Amino acid sequence: DTAVSQTPKYLVTQMGNDKSIKCEQNLGHDTMYWYKQDSKKFLKIMFSYNNKELIINETVPNRFSPKSPDKAHLNLHINSLELGDSAVYFCASSQGPYSNQPQHFGDGTRLSIL
Amino acid sequence: AQKVTQAQTEISVVEKEDVTLDCVYETRDTTYYLFWYKQPPSGELVFLIRRNSFDEQNEISGRYSWNFQKSTSSFNFTITASQVVDSAVYFCALSDALYTGANSKLTFGKGITLSVRP
């Protein structure tokens, strides 16, 4: 049973389109995250939600809008996709928002903008 | 601000060699946590270990060992008798703010690509 699952695994689309990535965790965790991994493998946090409330927003463009319908789900919607959005997006979860909690990651969604 | 430096970018070894991956961190907090993650060629991120800033004991798990030294702000990872399956990108990460009430963020290093040749 996958602990943190993301769909789709691959997403190829054209510039200007709007797309969504879904994430679900079955670990019973309260906190979920979105990370972006660029072409040089650098991982940077984008958002964090705790019990459906936004707690971290790392100056990500407004075109990115996370939504957490419940604490087991955190979706990422991206409007007006740009070439620079091409990356691997990882969802993660942890038991709580505190620094001692290891984060468990999904398998990533590879987004390619044509 | 917190920072993690993994100065080695790529390491190539022959199977059965020992290899050490270096990690140096910066933080102003006295309480913080350090992590290592593995990203194999299949792309997923796998949690390997967590270490808190008050526990400087080395840790060993099978062929993996970790050396935490507060005096040099380092948290190095050694793989003994490396195997081809160890080929991956390894990330060191830092998380602080446990006691300041701020919400935790993982800051990652840039990763070290380890290639183990048969």
mmCIF file of C-alpha atoms in Angstrom:
data_model
loop_
_atom_site.group_PDB
_atom_site.id
_atom_site.type_symbol
_atom_site.label_atom_id
_atom_site.label_comp_id
_atom_site.label_asym_id
_atom_site.label_seq_id
_atom_site.Cartn_x
_atom_site.Cartn_y
_atom_site.Cartn_z
ATOM 1 C CA ASP A 1 0.000 0.000 0.000
ATOM 2 C CA THR A 2 1.485 3.293 -1.113
ATOM 3 C CA ALA A 3 1.837 5.732 1.778
ATOM 4 C CA VAL A 4 1.976 8.967 -0.230
ATOM 5 C CA SER A 5 0.610 8.718 -3.733
ATOM 6 C CA GLN A 6 0.631 11.344 -6.459
ATOM 7 C CA THR A 7 -1.173 11.404 -9.760
ATOM 8 C CA PRO A 8 -0.308 11.689 -12.514
ATOM 9 C CA LYS A 9 3.270 10.418 -12.581
ATOM 10 C CA TYR A 10 3.965 12.202 -15.858
ATOM 11 C CA LEU A 11 2.318 15.322 -17.224
ATOM 12 C CA VAL A 12 3.163 16.746 -20.632
ATOM 13 C CA THR A 13 1.307 19.850 -21.698
ATOM 14 C CA GLN A 14 1.623 23.088 -23.603
ATOM 15 C CA MET A 15 2.499 26.519 -22.354
ATOM 16 C CA GLY A 16 -0.516 28.483 -21.184
ATOM 17 C CA ASN A 17 -2.558 25.468 -20.111
ATOM 18 C CA ASP A 18 -3.907 24.843 -16.608
ATOM 19 C CA LYS A 19 -3.169 21.549 -14.875
ATOM 20 C CA SER A 20 -3.599 19.851 -11.504
ATOM 21 C CA ILE A 21 -1.592 17.312 -9.562
ATOM 22 C CA LYS A 22 -3.256 15.278 -6.846
ATOM 23 C CA CYS A 23 -1.724 13.900 -3.678
ATOM 24 C CA GLU A 24 -3.112 11.562 -1.063
ATOM 25 C CA GLN A 25 -1.520 10.075 2.044
ATOM 26 C CA ASN A 26 -2.806 7.139 4.073
ATOM 27 C CA LEU A 27 -0.399 7.558 6.972
ATOM 28 C CA GLY A 28 -2.801 9.504 9.154
ATOM 29 C CA HIS A 29 -0.458 12.497 9.074
ATOM 30 C CA ASP A 30 -1.604 16.033 9.845
ATOM 31 C CA THR A 31 0.882 17.912 7.678
ATOM 32 C CA MET A 32 1.427 17.846 3.926
ATOM 33 C CA TYR A 33 3.881 19.607 1.617
ATOM 34 C CA TRP A 34 4.641 20.386 -1.991
ATOM 35 C CA TYR A 35 8.258 20.544 -3.169
ATOM 36 C CA LYS A 36 9.715 21.429 -6.566
ATOM 37 C CA GLN A 37 12.819 19.666 -7.849
ATOM 38 C CA ASP A 38 14.487 21.474 -10.742
ATOM 39 C CA SER A 39 16.606 20.069 -13.541
ATOM 40 C CA LYS A 40 19.703 20.241 -11.339
ATOM 41 C CA LYS A 41 17.953 18.101 -8.705
ATOM 42 C CA PHE A 42 17.622 20.997 -6.271
ATOM 43 C CA LEU A 43 14.650 20.484 -3.925
ATOM 44 C CA LYS A 44 12.782 23.478 -2.574
ATOM 45 C CA ILE A 45 9.637 23.658 -0.503
ATOM 46 C CA MET A 46 6.680 25.444 -2.047
ATOM 47 C CA PHE A 47 3.800 25.004 0.401
ATOM 48 C CA SER A 48 2.906 23.303 3.628
ATOM 49 C CA TYR A 49 -0.529 22.585 5.090
ATOM 50 C CA ASN A 50 -1.355 21.457 8.595
ATOM 51 C CA ASN A 51 -4.862 20.118 9.199
ATOM 52 C CA LYS A 52 -6.033 21.749 5.972
ATOM 53 C CA GLU A 53 -4.586 25.150 6.897
ATOM 54 C CA LEU A 54 -1.821 26.797 4.891
ATOM 55 C CA ILE A 55 1.235 27.295 7.126
ATOM 56 C CA ILE A 56 4.091 27.803 4.687
ATOM 57 C CA ASN A 57 4.014 29.645 1.373
ATOM 58 C CA GLU A 58 7.467 30.148 -0.025
ATOM 59 C CA THR A 59 6.895 33.099 -2.364
ATOM 60 C CA VAL A 60 5.584 30.893 -5.091
ATOM 61 C CA PRO A 61 3.879 32.688 -8.051
ATOM 62 C CA ASN A 62 0.128 33.142 -7.704
ATOM 63 C CA ARG A 63 -0.353 30.805 -10.632
ATOM 64 C CA PHE A 64 0.250 27.970 -8.162
ATOM 65 C CA SER A 65 -2.701 27.300 -5.892
ATOM 66 C CA PRO A 66 -2.695 24.428 -3.418
ATOM 67 C CA LYS A 67 -5.935 23.063 -2.030
ATOM 68 C CA SER A 68 -6.443 20.721 0.875
ATOM 69 C CA PRO A 69 -10.001 19.351 0.990
ATOM 70 C CA ASP A 70 -9.087 17.242 4.022
ATOM 71 C CA LYS A 71 -5.894 16.448 5.858
ATOM 72 C CA ALA A 72 -5.244 13.340 3.766
ATOM 73 C CA HIS A 73 -5.236 15.252 0.485
ATOM 74 C CA LEU A 74 -3.246 18.149 -0.890
ATOM 75 C CA ASN A 75 -3.705 19.058 -4.526
ATOM 76 C CA LEU A 76 -1.722 21.517 -6.591
ATOM 77 C CA HIS A 77 -3.317 23.513 -9.382
ATOM 78 C CA ILE A 78 -1.157 25.478 -11.785
ATOM 79 C CA ASN A 79 -2.589 28.137 -14.081
ATOM 80 C CA SER A 80 -1.057 29.494 -17.276
ATOM 81 C CA LEU A 81 1.845 27.078 -17.314
ATOM 82 C CA GLU A 82 5.247 28.469 -18.300
ATOM 83 C CA LEU A 83 8.388 26.783 -19.595
ATOM 84 C CA GLY A 84 10.073 27.384 -16.253
ATOM 85 C CA ASP A 85 7.465 25.256 -14.506
ATOM 86 C CA SER A 86 9.005 22.139 -16.005
ATOM 87 C CA ALA A 87 10.243 20.160 -13.013
ATOM 88 C CA VAL A 88 9.459 17.218 -10.795
ATOM 89 C CA TYR A 89 6.896 18.053 -8.124
ATOM 90 C CA PHE A 90 6.951 16.041 -4.926
ATOM 91 C CA CYS A 91 4.227 15.752 -2.356
ATOM 92 C CA ALA A 92 5.226 14.803 1.196
ATOM 93 C CA SER A 93 3.604 14.324 4.560
ATOM 94 C CA SER A 94 4.681 14.255 8.194
ATOM 95 C CA GLN A 95 2.954 13.500 11.461
ATOM 96 C CA GLY A 96 3.012 17.173 12.456
ATOM 97 C CA PRO A 97 4.532 20.488 11.392
ATOM 98 C CA TYR A 98 7.490 20.241 13.745
ATOM 99 C CA SER A 99 11.114 19.959 12.838
ATOM 100 C CA ASN A 100 11.616 16.537 14.404
ATOM 101 C CA GLN A 101 9.123 14.874 12.097
ATOM 102 C CA PRO A 102 10.603 13.042 9.106
ATOM 103 C CA GLN A 103 8.782 13.776 5.891
ATOM 104 C CA HIS A 104 7.645 10.928 3.689
ATOM 105 C CA PHE A 105 7.590 11.627 -0.014
ATOM 106 C CA GLY A 106 5.501 10.495 -2.932
ATOM 107 C CA ASP A 107 7.112 9.263 -6.130
ATOM 108 C CA GLY A 108 6.957 12.658 -7.807
ATOM 109 C CA THR A 109 5.139 14.074 -10.828
ATOM 110 C CA ARG A 110 7.328 14.958 -13.787
ATOM 111 C CA LEU A 111 5.831 18.023 -15.473
ATOM 112 C CA SER A 112 7.079 18.885 -18.945
ATOM 113 C CA ILE A 113 5.964 22.054 -20.683
ATOM 114 C CA LEU A 114 6.211 22.111 -24.470
ATOM 115 C CA ALA B 1 18.688 31.388 7.824
ATOM 116 C CA GLN B 2 19.506 27.735 7.528
ATOM 117 C CA LYS B 3 21.799 26.311 4.869
ATOM 118 C CA VAL B 4 23.052 22.875 3.884
ATOM 119 C CA THR B 5 26.188 22.402 1.804
ATOM 120 C CA GLN B 6 27.057 19.197 0.041
ATOM 121 C CA ALA B 7 30.317 20.162 -1.618
ATOM 122 C CA GLN B 8 30.769 16.891 -3.483
ATOM 123 C CA THR B 9 28.545 16.811 -6.550
ATOM 124 C CA GLU B 10 29.428 13.444 -8.069
ATOM 125 C CA ILE B 11 31.303 10.461 -6.671
ATOM 126 C CA SER B 12 32.163 7.305 -8.553
ATOM 127 C CA VAL B 13 33.469 4.190 -6.795
ATOM 128 C CA VAL B 14 33.957 0.549 -7.579
ATOM 129 C CA GLU B 15 31.788 -1.981 -5.818
ATOM 130 C CA LYS B 16 32.963 -2.959 -2.330
ATOM 131 C CA GLU B 17 34.762 0.341 -1.790
ATOM 132 C CA ASP B 18 33.791 2.453 1.201
ATOM 133 C CA VAL B 19 32.518 5.937 0.423
ATOM 134 C CA THR B 20 31.758 8.971 2.596
ATOM 135 C CA LEU B 21 29.278 11.653 1.611
ATOM 136 C CA ASP B 22 29.897 14.993 3.299
ATOM 137 C CA CYS B 23 27.294 17.375 4.662
ATOM 138 C CA VAL B 24 27.921 20.727 6.354
ATOM 139 C CA TYR B 25 25.086 22.818 7.741
ATOM 140 C CA GLU B 26 24.426 26.297 9.128
ATOM 141 C CA THR B 27 21.704 27.261 11.560
ATOM 142 C CA ARG B 28 21.232 29.809 14.335
ATOM 143 C CA ASP B 29 18.953 27.520 16.321
ATOM 144 C CA THR B 30 20.304 25.367 19.119
ATOM 145 C CA THR B 31 17.647 22.739 18.494
ATOM 146 C CA TYR B 32 17.498 21.287 15.035
ATOM 147 C CA TYR B 33 17.249 18.026 13.152
ATOM 148 C CA LEU B 34 19.317 16.590 10.353
ATOM 149 C CA PHE B 35 18.145 14.085 7.783
ATOM 150 C CA TRP B 36 19.494 12.052 4.915
ATOM 151 C CA TYR B 37 17.351 11.034 1.956
ATOM 152 C CA LYS B 38 18.149 8.757 -0.970
ATOM 153 C CA GLN B 39 16.823 9.285 -4.496
ATOM 154 C CA PRO B 40 17.488 6.202 -6.640
ATOM 155 C CA PRO B 41 17.310 6.353 -10.451
ATOM 156 C CA SER B 42 13.602 5.480 -10.263
ATOM 157 C CA GLY B 43 13.078 8.960 -8.797
ATOM 158 C CA GLU B 44 11.369 8.501 -5.438
ATOM 159 C CA LEU B 45 12.761 10.074 -2.272
ATOM 160 C CA VAL B 46 13.473 7.645 0.528
ATOM 161 C CA PHE B 47 13.987 8.731 4.138
ATOM 162 C CA LEU B 48 17.155 7.193 5.617
ATOM 163 C CA ILE B 49 17.844 8.767 9.002
ATOM 164 C CA ARG B 50 17.009 11.582 11.415
ATOM 165 C CA ARG B 51 19.438 12.957 13.985
ATOM 166 C CA ASN B 52 18.706 15.618 16.604
ATOM 167 C CA SER B 53 21.164 18.306 17.615
ATOM 168 C CA PHE B 54 21.529 16.995 21.163
ATOM 169 C CA ASP B 55 22.583 13.501 20.190
ATOM 170 C CA GLU B 56 26.123 13.303 18.865
ATOM 171 C CA GLN B 57 26.388 9.558 18.997
ATOM 172 C CA ASN B 58 27.285 7.952 15.722
ATOM 173 C CA GLU B 59 24.695 5.672 14.234
ATOM 174 C CA ILE B 60 25.147 2.467 12.283
ATOM 175 C CA SER B 61 22.522 0.626 10.283
ATOM 176 C CA GLY B 62 23.923 -2.301 8.360
ATOM 177 C CA ARG B 63 26.392 -0.939 5.812
ATOM 178 C CA TYR B 64 25.324 2.640 6.518
ATOM 179 C CA SER B 65 26.818 4.818 9.234
ATOM 180 C CA TRP B 66 26.455 8.458 10.134
ATOM 181 C CA ASN B 67 28.921 10.724 11.909
ATOM 182 C CA PHE B 68 27.463 13.864 13.504
ATOM 183 C CA GLN B 69 29.932 16.473 14.770
ATOM 184 C CA LYS B 70 28.495 19.661 16.176
ATOM 185 C CA SER B 71 31.935 21.239 16.501
ATOM 186 C CA THR B 72 32.347 21.216 12.735
ATOM 187 C CA SER B 73 28.603 21.423 11.890
ATOM 188 C CA SER B 74 28.871 18.258 9.879
ATOM 189 C CA PHE B 75 26.698 15.203 9.428
ATOM 190 C CA ASN B 76 28.560 12.795 7.170
ATOM 191 C CA PHE B 77 27.259 9.554 5.741
ATOM 192 C CA THR B 78 29.452 6.529 5.063
ATOM 193 C CA ILE B 79 28.524 3.502 3.012
ATOM 194 C CA THR B 80 30.726 0.512 3.718
ATOM 195 C CA ALA B 81 31.354 -2.099 1.032
ATOM 196 C CA SER B 82 29.275 -0.203 -1.517
ATOM 197 C CA GLN B 83 27.002 -2.049 -3.909
ATOM 198 C CA VAL B 84 25.583 -1.170 -7.313
ATOM 199 C CA VAL B 85 22.159 -0.719 -5.710
ATOM 200 C CA ASP B 86 23.601 2.150 -3.669
ATOM 201 C CA SER B 87 23.825 4.226 -6.856
ATOM 202 C CA ALA B 88 21.565 7.197 -6.247
ATOM 203 C CA VAL B 89 21.456 10.880 -5.398
ATOM 204 C CA TYR B 90 21.826 11.441 -1.675
ATOM 205 C CA PHE B 91 20.427 14.536 -0.015
ATOM 206 C CA CYS B 92 21.270 15.935 3.375
ATOM 207 C CA ALA B 93 18.573 18.157 4.899
ATOM 208 C CA LEU B 94 18.133 20.388 7.942
ATOM 209 C CA SER B 95 15.021 21.343 9.878
ATOM 210 C CA ASP B 96 14.914 23.763 12.788
ATOM 211 C CA ALA B 97 12.324 25.915 14.604
ATOM 212 C CA LEU B 98 11.027 23.247 16.962
ATOM 213 C CA TYR B 99 10.960 25.584 19.930
ATOM 214 C CA THR B 100 10.417 28.941 18.301
ATOM 215 C CA GLY B 101 6.898 28.028 17.336
ATOM 216 C CA ALA B 102 7.549 28.628 13.674
ATOM 217 C CA ASN B 103 6.571 25.922 11.316
ATOM 218 C CA SER B 104 9.214 23.500 10.228
ATOM 219 C CA LYS B 105 10.842 23.666 6.816
ATOM 220 C CA LEU B 106 13.242 21.141 5.395
ATOM 221 C CA THR B 107 16.205 22.802 3.724
ATOM 222 C CA PHE B 108 17.964 20.433 1.374
ATOM 223 C CA GLY B 109 21.536 20.382 0.137
ATOM 224 C CA LYS B 110 22.075 20.121 -3.603
ATOM 225 C CA GLY B 111 22.606 16.376 -3.450
ATOM 226 C CA ILE B 112 25.512 14.067 -4.235
ATOM 227 C CA THR B 113 25.256 11.686 -7.170
ATOM 228 C CA LEU B 114 26.875 8.399 -6.214
ATOM 229 C CA SER B 115 27.703 5.894 -8.926
ATOM 230 C CA VAL B 116 28.852 2.447 -7.889
ATOM 231 C CA ARG B 117 30.441 0.491 -10.712
ATOM 232 C CA PRO B 118 30.523 -3.309 -10.741
#
